Short mmCIF file of C-alpha atoms (C1' of nucleotides) and ligand atoms in Angstrom, two decimals:
data_model
loop_
_atom_site.label_atom_id
_atom_site.label_comp_id
_atom_site.label_asym_id
_atom_site.label_seq_id
_atom_site.Cartn_x
_atom_site.Cartn_y
_atom_site.Cartn_z
CA UNK A 26 5.46 31.93 -55.56
CA UNK A 27 4.99 33.24 -52.06
CA UNK A 28 4.28 31.39 -48.86
CA UNK A 29 0.50 31.72 -48.78
CA UNK A 30 0.14 30.52 -52.35
CA UNK A 31 2.26 27.53 -51.54
CA UNK A 32 0.20 26.81 -48.45
CA UNK A 33 -3.09 26.94 -50.36
CA UNK A 34 -1.75 24.67 -53.07
CA UNK A 35 -0.60 22.19 -50.45
CA UNK A 36 -4.19 22.14 -49.28
CA UNK A 37 -5.40 21.53 -52.84
CA UNK A 38 -6.96 24.96 -53.08
CA UNK A 39 -6.17 27.08 -56.09
CA UNK A 40 -4.62 30.31 -54.87
CA UNK A 41 -6.74 32.94 -56.53
CA UNK A 42 -6.38 36.62 -55.69
CA UNK A 43 -9.59 36.60 -53.70
CA UNK A 44 -8.65 33.52 -51.71
CA UNK A 45 -5.27 34.92 -50.83
CA UNK A 46 -6.87 38.10 -49.57
CA UNK A 47 -9.38 36.18 -47.48
CA UNK A 48 -6.68 33.97 -46.09
CA UNK A 49 -4.63 37.00 -45.07
CA UNK A 50 -7.69 38.52 -43.48
CA UNK A 51 -8.33 35.40 -41.42
CA UNK A 52 -4.67 35.08 -40.45
CA UNK A 53 -4.54 38.61 -39.15
CA UNK A 54 -7.70 38.31 -37.01
CA UNK A 55 -7.30 36.85 -33.54
CA UNK A 56 -11.04 36.17 -33.23
CA UNK A 57 -13.40 33.99 -35.21
CA UNK A 58 -15.06 35.78 -38.11
CA UNK A 59 -18.52 35.63 -39.60
CA UNK A 60 -19.30 35.83 -43.29
CA UNK A 61 -20.60 39.35 -42.67
CA UNK A 62 -17.25 40.41 -41.26
CA UNK A 63 -15.50 39.38 -44.43
CA UNK A 64 -18.23 40.97 -46.47
CA UNK A 65 -17.64 44.28 -44.73
CA UNK A 66 -13.89 44.00 -45.17
CA UNK A 67 -14.16 43.31 -48.89
CA UNK A 68 -17.07 45.41 -50.03
CA UNK A 69 -16.23 44.86 -53.66
CA UNK A 70 -16.48 41.09 -53.55
CA UNK A 71 -19.74 39.25 -53.86
CA UNK A 72 -21.13 37.56 -50.80
CA UNK A 73 -21.53 34.26 -52.61
CA UNK A 74 -17.87 34.16 -53.53
CA UNK A 75 -16.87 34.81 -49.94
CA UNK A 76 -19.36 32.21 -48.78
CA UNK A 77 -18.02 29.60 -51.16
CA UNK A 78 -14.45 30.48 -50.35
CA UNK A 79 -15.12 29.71 -46.69
CA UNK A 80 -16.77 26.43 -47.66
CA UNK A 81 -13.81 25.52 -49.84
CA UNK A 82 -11.40 26.40 -47.04
CA UNK A 83 -13.42 24.30 -44.65
CA UNK A 84 -13.59 21.28 -46.95
CA UNK A 85 -9.85 21.39 -47.38
CA UNK A 86 -8.91 21.73 -43.74
CA UNK A 87 -7.86 25.35 -43.82
CA UNK A 88 -10.55 26.70 -41.53
CA UNK A 89 -13.03 25.18 -39.12
CA UNK A 90 -16.58 26.35 -38.75
CA UNK A 91 -17.66 27.39 -35.27
CA UNK A 92 -21.18 27.22 -33.93
CA UNK A 93 -21.06 29.56 -30.96
CA UNK A 94 -24.77 29.53 -30.27
CA UNK A 95 -25.49 32.93 -31.77
CA UNK A 96 -26.99 31.36 -34.85
CA UNK A 97 -24.31 32.94 -37.01
CA UNK A 98 -21.55 30.67 -38.26
CA UNK A 99 -18.05 31.77 -37.44
CA UNK A 100 -14.81 30.61 -38.99
CA UNK A 101 -11.20 30.47 -37.84
CA UNK A 102 -7.99 29.12 -39.27
CA UNK A 103 -7.05 25.64 -38.18
CA UNK A 104 -3.89 25.00 -36.24
CA UNK A 105 -0.71 23.92 -38.00
CA UNK A 106 -1.20 20.16 -37.87
CA UNK A 107 -4.92 20.04 -37.21
CA UNK A 108 -7.18 17.45 -38.75
CA UNK A 109 -10.27 18.60 -36.89
CA UNK A 110 -10.44 15.20 -35.30
CA UNK A 111 -12.34 14.38 -32.18
CA UNK A 112 -10.17 13.41 -29.19
CA UNK A 113 -7.17 15.13 -30.76
CA UNK A 114 -7.78 18.51 -32.30
CA UNK A 115 -11.15 19.73 -31.10
CA UNK A 116 -10.91 22.62 -28.70
CA UNK A 117 -13.15 24.78 -26.63
CA UNK A 118 -14.69 27.98 -27.98
CA UNK A 119 -15.60 30.99 -25.93
CA UNK A 120 -18.28 33.49 -26.83
CA UNK A 121 -18.34 36.80 -24.97
CA UNK A 122 -21.83 38.08 -24.33
CA UNK A 123 -20.47 41.58 -23.88
CA UNK A 124 -18.31 42.23 -26.95
CA UNK A 125 -19.98 39.45 -28.91
CA UNK A 126 -16.63 38.05 -30.01
CA UNK A 127 -15.85 34.38 -30.30
CA UNK A 128 -12.38 32.99 -29.76
CA UNK A 129 -10.70 29.64 -30.16
CA UNK A 130 -9.13 28.40 -26.95
CA UNK A 131 -6.87 26.02 -28.81
CA UNK A 132 -4.95 25.06 -25.70
CA UNK A 133 -8.13 23.81 -24.10
CA UNK A 134 -8.90 20.55 -25.81
CA UNK A 135 -12.32 19.06 -25.28
CA UNK A 136 -12.17 16.35 -22.60
CA UNK A 137 -13.16 12.83 -23.40
CA UNK A 138 -16.90 12.39 -22.92
CA UNK A 139 -18.35 9.17 -21.61
CA UNK A 140 -21.54 8.22 -23.38
CA UNK A 141 -24.21 5.63 -22.53
CA UNK A 142 -23.94 2.20 -24.10
CA UNK A 143 -24.73 2.23 -27.81
CA UNK A 144 -23.91 5.85 -28.50
CA UNK A 145 -21.06 6.59 -30.90
CA UNK A 146 -19.42 10.02 -30.88
CA UNK A 147 -18.25 11.51 -34.15
CA UNK A 148 -18.02 15.17 -33.31
CA UNK A 149 -18.20 17.36 -30.24
CA UNK A 150 -18.99 21.02 -29.81
CA UNK A 151 -18.17 22.74 -26.54
CA UNK A 152 -18.93 26.42 -26.20
CA UNK A 153 -18.59 28.47 -23.06
CA UNK A 154 -20.49 31.74 -22.93
CA UNK A 155 -19.58 34.52 -20.57
CA UNK A 156 -17.28 37.51 -20.25
CA UNK A 157 -13.99 37.47 -22.07
CA UNK A 158 -10.64 38.53 -20.77
CA UNK A 159 -10.77 41.95 -22.46
CA UNK A 160 -14.26 42.69 -21.15
CA UNK A 161 -13.76 41.48 -17.59
CA UNK A 162 -11.29 44.21 -16.60
CA UNK B 30 -57.85 21.17 -10.96
CA UNK B 31 -55.56 18.49 -12.37
CA UNK B 32 -51.87 17.93 -11.90
CA UNK B 33 -50.62 19.69 -15.00
CA UNK B 34 -52.65 22.81 -14.32
CA UNK B 35 -51.26 22.92 -10.82
CA UNK B 36 -47.74 22.51 -12.13
CA UNK B 37 -48.10 25.34 -14.64
CA UNK B 38 -49.54 27.65 -12.03
CA UNK B 39 -46.67 26.87 -9.70
CA UNK B 40 -44.41 28.04 -12.51
CA UNK B 41 -46.47 31.24 -12.86
CA UNK B 42 -47.83 30.22 -16.22
CA UNK B 43 -51.55 30.43 -16.78
CA UNK B 44 -52.78 26.97 -17.73
CA UNK B 45 -54.66 27.58 -20.94
CA UNK B 46 -56.00 24.74 -23.04
CA UNK B 47 -53.26 25.21 -25.62
CA UNK B 48 -50.50 25.27 -23.04
CA UNK B 49 -51.74 22.13 -21.37
CA UNK B 50 -51.79 20.35 -24.70
CA UNK B 51 -48.28 21.48 -25.54
CA UNK B 52 -47.04 20.49 -22.11
CA UNK B 53 -48.53 17.02 -22.53
CA UNK B 54 -46.95 16.73 -25.94
CA UNK B 55 -43.53 17.60 -24.55
CA UNK B 56 -43.94 15.28 -21.59
CA UNK B 57 -44.79 12.35 -23.80
CA UNK B 58 -41.82 12.83 -26.13
CA UNK B 59 -38.53 11.31 -25.11
CA UNK B 60 -36.56 13.47 -27.56
CA UNK B 61 -36.11 17.19 -27.89
CA UNK B 62 -38.68 18.84 -30.14
CA UNK B 63 -38.50 21.65 -32.65
CA UNK B 64 -41.19 24.25 -33.18
CA UNK B 65 -42.02 22.51 -36.44
CA UNK B 66 -42.68 19.25 -34.61
CA UNK B 67 -45.28 20.91 -32.44
CA UNK B 68 -46.68 22.70 -35.45
CA UNK B 69 -47.21 19.37 -37.18
CA UNK B 70 -48.79 17.83 -34.12
CA UNK B 71 -51.24 20.69 -33.67
CA UNK B 72 -52.12 21.69 -37.19
CA UNK B 73 -54.99 23.83 -36.00
CA UNK B 74 -52.91 26.08 -33.80
CA UNK B 75 -51.00 29.05 -35.12
CA UNK B 76 -47.22 28.84 -35.29
CA UNK B 77 -46.84 32.10 -33.40
CA UNK B 78 -48.84 30.83 -30.46
CA UNK B 79 -46.73 27.71 -30.28
CA UNK B 80 -43.59 29.79 -30.57
CA UNK B 81 -44.65 32.10 -27.77
CA UNK B 82 -45.74 29.20 -25.63
CA UNK B 83 -42.26 27.74 -25.85
CA UNK B 84 -40.75 31.11 -24.98
CA UNK B 85 -43.05 31.43 -22.00
CA UNK B 86 -42.21 27.93 -20.87
CA UNK B 87 -38.53 28.71 -21.21
CA UNK B 88 -38.73 32.00 -19.29
CA UNK B 89 -40.49 30.24 -16.47
CA UNK B 90 -38.16 27.29 -16.17
CA UNK B 91 -40.45 24.69 -17.66
CA UNK B 92 -38.36 23.88 -20.72
CA UNK B 93 -34.81 24.54 -21.79
CA UNK B 94 -33.79 25.50 -25.29
CA UNK B 95 -31.24 23.28 -26.97
CA UNK B 96 -28.81 24.37 -29.63
CA UNK B 97 -27.73 21.09 -31.18
CA UNK B 98 -25.81 22.60 -34.06
CA UNK B 99 -28.42 21.94 -36.70
CA UNK B 100 -29.48 25.56 -36.70
CA UNK B 101 -32.95 24.59 -35.53
CA UNK B 102 -33.80 25.27 -31.90
CA UNK B 103 -35.01 22.29 -29.93
CA UNK B 104 -36.81 22.24 -26.61
CA UNK B 105 -37.18 19.72 -23.82
CA UNK B 106 -38.79 19.72 -20.41
CA UNK B 107 -36.51 20.58 -17.54
CA UNK B 108 -35.82 18.09 -14.79
CA UNK B 109 -37.79 18.16 -11.56
CA UNK B 110 -35.61 20.53 -9.58
CA UNK B 111 -33.65 22.11 -12.39
CA UNK B 112 -32.70 25.76 -12.42
CA UNK B 113 -30.73 25.54 -15.64
CA UNK B 114 -27.67 26.62 -13.70
CA UNK B 115 -24.13 26.12 -14.82
CA UNK B 116 -22.11 23.68 -12.70
CA UNK B 117 -25.32 22.11 -11.38
CA UNK B 118 -28.01 21.44 -13.91
CA UNK B 119 -26.46 21.71 -17.33
CA UNK B 120 -26.18 18.40 -19.10
CA UNK B 121 -24.86 17.00 -22.31
CA UNK B 122 -26.98 16.79 -25.45
CA UNK B 123 -26.60 14.23 -28.17
CA UNK B 124 -27.57 14.75 -31.78
CA UNK B 125 -27.82 11.72 -34.03
CA UNK B 126 -26.67 12.38 -37.57
CA UNK B 127 -28.62 9.36 -38.76
CA UNK B 128 -32.12 9.80 -37.36
CA UNK B 129 -31.62 13.51 -36.77
CA UNK B 130 -32.98 13.26 -33.25
CA UNK B 131 -31.61 15.16 -30.29
CA UNK B 132 -31.77 13.82 -26.76
CA UNK B 133 -30.98 15.13 -23.31
CA UNK B 134 -28.43 13.01 -21.49
CA UNK B 135 -29.48 14.38 -18.15
CA UNK B 136 -27.30 11.99 -16.21
CA UNK B 137 -24.24 13.37 -17.96
CA UNK B 138 -23.61 16.73 -16.39
CA UNK B 139 -21.17 19.04 -18.10
CA UNK B 140 -17.77 18.81 -16.41
CA UNK B 141 -16.20 21.88 -14.89
CA UNK B 142 -14.21 23.74 -17.54
CA UNK B 143 -10.97 25.50 -16.69
CA UNK B 144 -10.65 28.81 -18.47
CA UNK B 145 -7.68 31.11 -18.94
CA UNK B 146 -7.20 33.96 -16.48
CA UNK B 147 -9.77 36.72 -16.92
CA UNK B 148 -12.49 34.67 -18.55
CA UNK B 149 -15.78 34.28 -16.68
CA UNK B 150 -18.17 31.46 -17.57
CA UNK B 151 -21.89 32.10 -17.45
CA UNK B 152 -23.22 29.33 -19.62
CA UNK B 153 -21.95 26.19 -21.30
CA UNK B 154 -23.20 24.21 -24.25
CA UNK B 155 -21.88 20.73 -24.87
CA UNK B 156 -23.23 18.77 -27.82
CA UNK B 157 -21.98 15.43 -29.02
CA UNK B 158 -22.84 14.46 -32.56
CA UNK B 159 -22.78 10.89 -33.77
CA UNK B 160 -24.90 7.77 -33.91
CA UNK B 161 -27.52 7.22 -31.26
CA UNK B 162 -28.31 4.04 -29.43
CA UNK B 163 -31.32 3.23 -31.63
CA UNK B 164 -29.40 3.77 -34.85
CA UNK B 165 -26.20 1.96 -33.91
CA UNK B 166 -27.75 -1.51 -33.80
"C1'" DA C 4 0.32 32.09 -79.17
"C1'" DT C 5 -4.39 29.94 -79.76
"C1'" DT C 6 -7.85 27.43 -78.23
"C1'" DA C 7 -10.67 24.35 -75.38
"C1'" DA C 8 -11.97 22.88 -70.88
"C1'" DA C 9 -12.45 23.58 -66.09
"C1'" DA C 10 -12.84 26.31 -62.25
"C1'" DA C 11 -14.02 30.58 -59.97
"C1'" DT C 12 -16.84 34.52 -59.64
"C1'" DG C 13 -21.05 37.52 -59.77
"C1'" DC C 14 -25.98 38.18 -59.92
"C1'" DA C 15 -30.53 37.07 -58.84
"C1'" DC C 16 -33.32 34.47 -56.51
"C1'" DT C 17 -35.21 31.06 -53.04
"C1'" DT C 18 -35.84 28.90 -48.58
"C1'" DT C 19 -36.01 28.44 -43.78
"C1'" DC C 20 -36.46 29.88 -39.38
"C1'" DG C 21 -37.08 33.22 -36.01
"C1'" DT C 22 -39.44 37.26 -34.77
"C1'" DT C 23 -42.72 41.29 -34.38
"C1'" DG C 24 -47.06 44.42 -34.75
"C1'" DC C 25 -51.57 44.58 -34.27
"C1'" DA C 26 -56.39 43.15 -34.23
"C1'" DT C 27 -59.35 39.82 -32.03
"C1'" DT C 28 -60.67 36.51 -28.68
"C1'" DT C 29 -60.54 34.39 -24.24
"C1'" DG C 30 -60.46 34.27 -19.40
"C1'" DA C 31 -59.91 36.12 -14.65
"C1'" DT C 32 -61.75 39.44 -11.47
"C1'" DA C 33 -64.66 42.70 -9.45
"C1'" DT D 22 -72.50 41.13 -16.11
"C1'" DA D 23 -68.92 44.54 -17.12
"C1'" DT D 24 -63.96 45.39 -17.35
"C1'" DC D 25 -59.32 44.67 -18.12
"C1'" DA D 26 -55.31 41.97 -18.98
"C1'" DA D 27 -53.50 38.15 -21.08
"C1'" DA D 28 -53.50 34.87 -24.81
"C1'" DT D 29 -54.22 33.84 -29.50
"C1'" DG D 30 -54.36 34.38 -34.63
"C1'" DC D 31 -53.09 36.65 -38.82
"C1'" DA D 32 -49.94 38.90 -41.70
"C1'" DA D 33 -46.09 40.45 -42.32
"C1'" DC D 34 -40.73 41.22 -41.92
"C1'" DG D 35 -35.63 40.17 -41.59
"C1'" DA D 36 -31.49 37.72 -41.25
"C1'" DA D 37 -28.77 34.25 -42.78
"C1'" DA D 38 -27.85 30.24 -45.50
"C1'" DG D 39 -27.98 28.26 -49.75
"C1'" DT D 40 -28.73 27.41 -55.14
"C1'" DG D 41 -29.01 27.94 -60.44
"C1'" DC D 42 -27.05 29.83 -64.08
"C1'" DA D 43 -24.51 33.17 -66.94
"C1'" DT D 44 -19.98 35.24 -67.23
"C1'" DT D 45 -15.20 35.70 -66.44
"C1'" DT D 46 -10.80 33.96 -65.27
"C1'" DT D 47 -7.37 30.47 -65.06
"C1'" DT D 48 -5.19 26.25 -66.49
"C1'" DA D 49 -3.60 23.10 -69.71
"C1'" DA D 50 -3.31 21.17 -74.26
"C1'" DT D 51 -2.45 21.97 -79.14
MN1 MN E 203 -11.58 27.05 -33.02
MN1 MN E 204 -31.55 18.89 -22.21
ZN1 ZN E 205 -15.71 40.40 -24.62
ZN1 ZN E 206 -30.37 8.07 -34.30
#
DNA sequence: ATTAAAAATGCACTTTCGTTGCATTTGATA
DNA sequence: TATCAAATGCAACGAAAGTGCATTTTTAAT
């Protein structure tokens, strides 16, 4: 059994052929991907399967969903020891208005936010929109 | 000519009956509103008119659109001397997962974000999700 | 190996929200 | 009062997310 299969099983996800392919696809991309991107990459597979694969990955801590403000959900692999927890794992996302790509800035954790009395934070989303490094040259 | 009409004209928006009503509705609400909310409040008006009114208000700096992560656009009146500019006007938004309401925390400006070399910020969206003050009692 | 159960996949469809084209109405201006 | 531009209303469309159910594949037990 290879490494990816082992990884998926550790995450309690059955390593089907499709899931392994999608995992490899995500691992190879350095930007966040939309369902459509995966759909285009695997024309043979049904959209629903890809959709549910992403949901399964998300529920089991393999990917995190990214709301970059475009209205289209993006997904990216989680870091090695990520639990998607506020104050620890959550990082900034950057969406380039030129190339339309969204990237995880995993080194840039979201700062602690002070809230008014009575408010309880459970999740934070911080997205910066602008021109990315590739497009600003 | 009353105060609201004057205000709209200052913003280069012709103060029609519908627009005045929608402005009053927004001014009276202390939470961000969705198109559907306005639709329900003004059953007689067409959804398209309400939609375009919000767009007009947004283009002329009367309201700002809020992406709270629910996938449904919300709108709220801008502050007195707001230009919706990064580093000055942009504030934190809070979405309550219990009552599903979204509020502007206008006193909580978005902190300056350090980006990697080459990245240029043009806009920032910071949304905290959790339990609001009303729901946490 | 054979079979039964569970899980994954594929297909068709629905829903929701945002958006647009165009005809009609309203309102400002001359 | 006539004219023109802007606002409104109606009827669609389109993208994306999501669901129900039949079929296939995989796992596990016999
Ligand atoms: Mn990320
Ligand atoms: Mn706001
Ligand atoms: Zn770019
Ligand atoms: Zn609440």
